[in-house]
PDB file of C-alpha atoms in Angstrom:
ATOM      1  CA  MET A   1      94.989  91.892  68.106  1.00 61.00           C
ATOM      2  CA  GLY A   2      97.961  91.872  69.961  1.00 82.00           C
ATOM      3  CA  HIS A   3      97.403  93.633  73.434  1.00 88.00           C
ATOM      4  CA  VAL A   4      95.258  95.385  75.585  1.00 87.00           C
ATOM      5  CA  PHE A   5      96.342  98.612  77.045  1.00 90.00           C
ATOM      6  CA  VAL A   6      94.468 100.415  80.319  1.00 91.00           C
ATOM      7  CA  PRO A   7      96.698 102.106  82.648  1.00 92.00           C
ATOM      8  CA  ASP A   8      94.321 103.025  85.024  1.00 93.00           C
ATOM      9  CA  VAL A   9      91.236 100.683  85.896  1.00 92.00           C
ATOM     10  CA  SER A  10      90.199 103.469  88.462  1.00 91.00           C
ATOM     11  CA  ALA A  11      89.750 105.936  85.676  1.00 92.00           C
ATOM     12  CA  GLU A  12      87.570 103.442  83.547  1.00 92.00           C
ATOM     13  CA  VAL A  13      84.502 103.665  86.134  1.00 94.00           C
ATOM     14  CA  GLU A  14      83.606 106.113  88.839  1.00 93.00           C
ATOM     15  CA  ILE A  15      81.739 104.607  92.002  1.00 96.00           C
ATOM     16  CA  PRO A  16      78.726 105.744  91.699  1.00 95.00           C
ATOM     17  CA  ARG A  17      76.039 107.522  94.775  1.00 96.00           C
ATOM     18  CA  ASP A  18      74.164 104.539  96.384  1.00 96.00           C
ATOM     19  CA  GLY A  19      74.572 102.550  93.213  1.00 97.00           C
ATOM     20  CA  THR A  20      76.691  99.761  91.716  1.00 97.00           C
ATOM     21  CA  LEU A  21      77.840 100.384  87.855  1.00 96.00           C
ATOM     22  CA  SER A  22      79.750  97.927  85.889  1.00 96.00           C
ATOM     23  CA  ARG A  23      81.796  98.587  82.577  1.00 96.00           C
ATOM     24  CA  VAL A  24      83.341  96.147  79.878  1.00 97.00           C
ATOM     25  CA  LEU A  25      87.009  96.701  79.533  1.00 96.00           C
ATOM     26  CA  HIS A  26      87.480  93.992  77.108  1.00 95.00           C
ATOM     27  CA  GLN A  27      86.477  91.065  75.316  1.00 96.00           C
ATOM     28  CA  ASP A  28      86.951  88.510  73.009  1.00 94.00           C
ATOM     29  CA  ASP A  29      86.760  84.645  72.364  1.00 92.00           C
ATOM     30  CA  SER A  30      89.050  83.656  75.657  1.00 92.00           C
ATOM     31  CA  VAL A  31      88.658  86.563  77.763  1.00 95.00           C
ATOM     32  CA  ARG A  32      85.892  89.202  78.992  1.00 96.00           C
ATOM     33  CA  LEU A  33      87.482  91.923  81.532  1.00 96.00           C
ATOM     34  CA  VAL A  34      84.644  94.012  83.368  1.00 97.00           C
ATOM     35  CA  ALA A  35      85.140  96.977  85.544  1.00 97.00           C
ATOM     36  CA  PHE A  36      82.946  96.968  88.841  1.00 97.00           C
ATOM     37  CA  ALA A  37      82.404 100.403  90.751  1.00 98.00           C
ATOM     38  CA  PHE A  38      79.877  99.501  94.149  1.00 98.00           C
ATOM     39  CA  ASP A  39      79.093 102.355  96.999  1.00 98.00           C
ATOM     40  CA  ALA A  40      79.130 101.410 100.394  1.00 98.00           C
ATOM     41  CA  GLY A  41      76.842  98.856 101.533  1.00 98.00           C
ATOM     42  CA  GLN A  42      75.657  97.456  97.633  1.00 98.00           C
ATOM     43  CA  GLU A  43      76.278  93.874  96.843  1.00 96.00           C
ATOM     44  CA  LEU A  44      75.719  90.737  94.506  1.00 95.00           C
ATOM     45  CA  THR A  45      73.605  88.235  95.443  1.00 95.00           C
ATOM     46  CA  GLU A  46      74.634  84.887  95.118  1.00 95.00           C
ATOM     47  CA  HIS A  47      75.453  84.152  91.569  1.00 94.00           C
ATOM     48  CA  THR A  48      77.145  81.955  89.602  1.00 94.00           C
ATOM     49  CA  ALA A  49      79.156  82.851  86.136  1.00 92.00           C
ATOM     50  CA  ALA A  50      79.579  80.097  83.571  1.00 94.00           C
ATOM     51  CA  ARG A  51      82.935  80.723  83.440  1.00 96.00           C
ATOM     52  CA  PRO A  52      86.078  80.343  85.434  1.00 97.00           C
ATOM     53  CA  ALA A  53      86.775  83.984  87.170  1.00 97.00           C
ATOM     54  CA  VAL A  54      89.696  85.712  89.306  1.00 97.00           C
ATOM     55  CA  VAL A  55      87.989  88.819  91.049  1.00 97.00           C
ATOM     56  CA  GLN A  56      90.853  91.456  91.998  1.00 97.00           C
ATOM     57  CA  VAL A  57      90.056  94.304  94.734  1.00 98.00           C
ATOM     58  CA  ILE A  58      91.350  97.940  92.752  1.00 97.00           C
ATOM     59  CA  SER A  59      90.223  99.827  95.281  1.00 97.00           C
ATOM     60  CA  GLY A  60      87.598 100.024  98.378  1.00 98.00           C
ATOM     61  CA  ARG A  61      87.250  97.295 100.874  1.00 98.00           C
ATOM     62  CA  ILE A  62      84.896  94.356  99.647  1.00 98.00           C
ATOM     63  CA  GLU A  63      83.317  91.216 101.493  1.00 98.00           C
ATOM     64  CA  MET A  64      83.430  87.776  98.774  1.00 97.00           C
ATOM     65  CA  GLY A  65      80.730  84.699  99.541  1.00 97.00           C
ATOM     66  CA  VAL A  66      81.918  81.660  98.779  1.00 96.00           C
ATOM     67  CA  ASP A  67      80.966  77.998  99.997  1.00 89.00           C
ATOM     68  CA  GLY A  68      79.851  79.527 103.147  1.00 88.00           C
ATOM     69  CA  ILE A  69      83.314  81.251 103.572  1.00 94.00           C
ATOM     70  CA  ALA A  70      83.392  84.969 103.596  1.00 95.00           C
ATOM     71  CA  PHE A  71      86.404  86.637 102.582  1.00 94.00           C
ATOM     72  CA  GLU A  72      87.578  90.393 102.830  1.00 97.00           C
ATOM     73  CA  MET A  73      89.391  91.967 100.585  1.00 98.00           C
ATOM     74  CA  THR A  74      91.583  94.985 100.321  1.00 98.00           C
ATOM     75  CA  PRO A  75      93.513  96.360  97.172  1.00 97.00           C
ATOM     76  CA  GLY A  76      96.100  93.987  95.700  1.00 95.00           C
ATOM     77  CA  GLY A  77      93.210  90.937  96.644  1.00 94.00           C
ATOM     78  CA  TRP A  78      92.395  88.471  94.080  1.00 95.00           C
ATOM     79  CA  LEU A  79      90.174  85.628  94.207  1.00 97.00           C
ATOM     80  CA  LEU A  80      89.758  82.268  91.823  1.00 97.00           C
ATOM     81  CA  LEU A  81      86.262  81.352  91.197  1.00 97.00           C
ATOM     82  CA  ASP A  82      85.711  77.666  89.255  1.00 97.00           C
ATOM     83  CA  ALA A  83      83.551  77.734  87.038  1.00 96.00           C
ATOM     84  CA  ARG A  84      79.730  78.062  88.353  1.00 95.00           C
ATOM     85  CA  GLN A  85      80.738  78.244  91.915  1.00 95.00           C
ATOM     86  CA  SER A  86      78.337  79.631  93.086  1.00 95.00           C
ATOM     87  CA  HIS A  87      79.713  83.321  94.951  1.00 96.00           C
ATOM     88  CA  SER A  88      78.306  86.855  96.121  1.00 97.00           C
ATOM     89  CA  LEU A  89      79.687  89.978  97.142  1.00 98.00           C
ATOM     90  CA  ARG A  90      79.119  92.963  99.664  1.00 98.00           C
ATOM     91  CA  ALA A  91      80.992  96.369  99.573  1.00 98.00           C
ATOM     92  CA  VAL A  92      82.031  97.349 103.155  1.00 98.00           C
ATOM     93  CA  GLU A  93      83.046 100.701 101.751  1.00 98.00           C
ATOM     94  CA  PRO A  94      83.312 102.073  98.154  1.00 98.00           C
ATOM     95  CA  SER A  95      84.979 100.137  96.075  1.00 98.00           C
ATOM     96  CA  LEU A  96      86.264  98.657  92.735  1.00 98.00           C
ATOM     97  CA  VAL A  97      86.796  95.105  91.232  1.00 98.00           C
ATOM     98  CA  LEU A  98      88.595  93.512  87.825  1.00 97.00           C
ATOM     99  CA  LEU A  99      86.296  90.747  87.114  1.00 97.00           C
ATOM    100  CA  THR A 100      88.496  88.811  85.002  1.00 97.00           C
ATOM    101  CA  LEU A 101      86.147  85.821  83.325  1.00 97.00           C
ATOM    102  CA  ALA A 102      88.411  83.137  81.856  1.00 93.00           C
TER     103      ALA A 102
END
């Protein structure tokens, strides 16, 4: 595969009312891209990923918890996490997040 083009991540997933939705946009042997949509107040409790991850905010506002530190993230912000690094996420407002697992 030469390339993968997603012209608008926000068009790929709709933010559900009172819920969370995820959609795999691409997956191969080296990378997995997942769009997550969160309504305000939705969260992912503390967990880890087996691979390094980049969390990017497409729209909205989220709070990431990593190693006891809270990061408030807005559109354009991103966060790199090591493999197996414990983290959590809470949507402060309806939000769209792109997760890249390497």
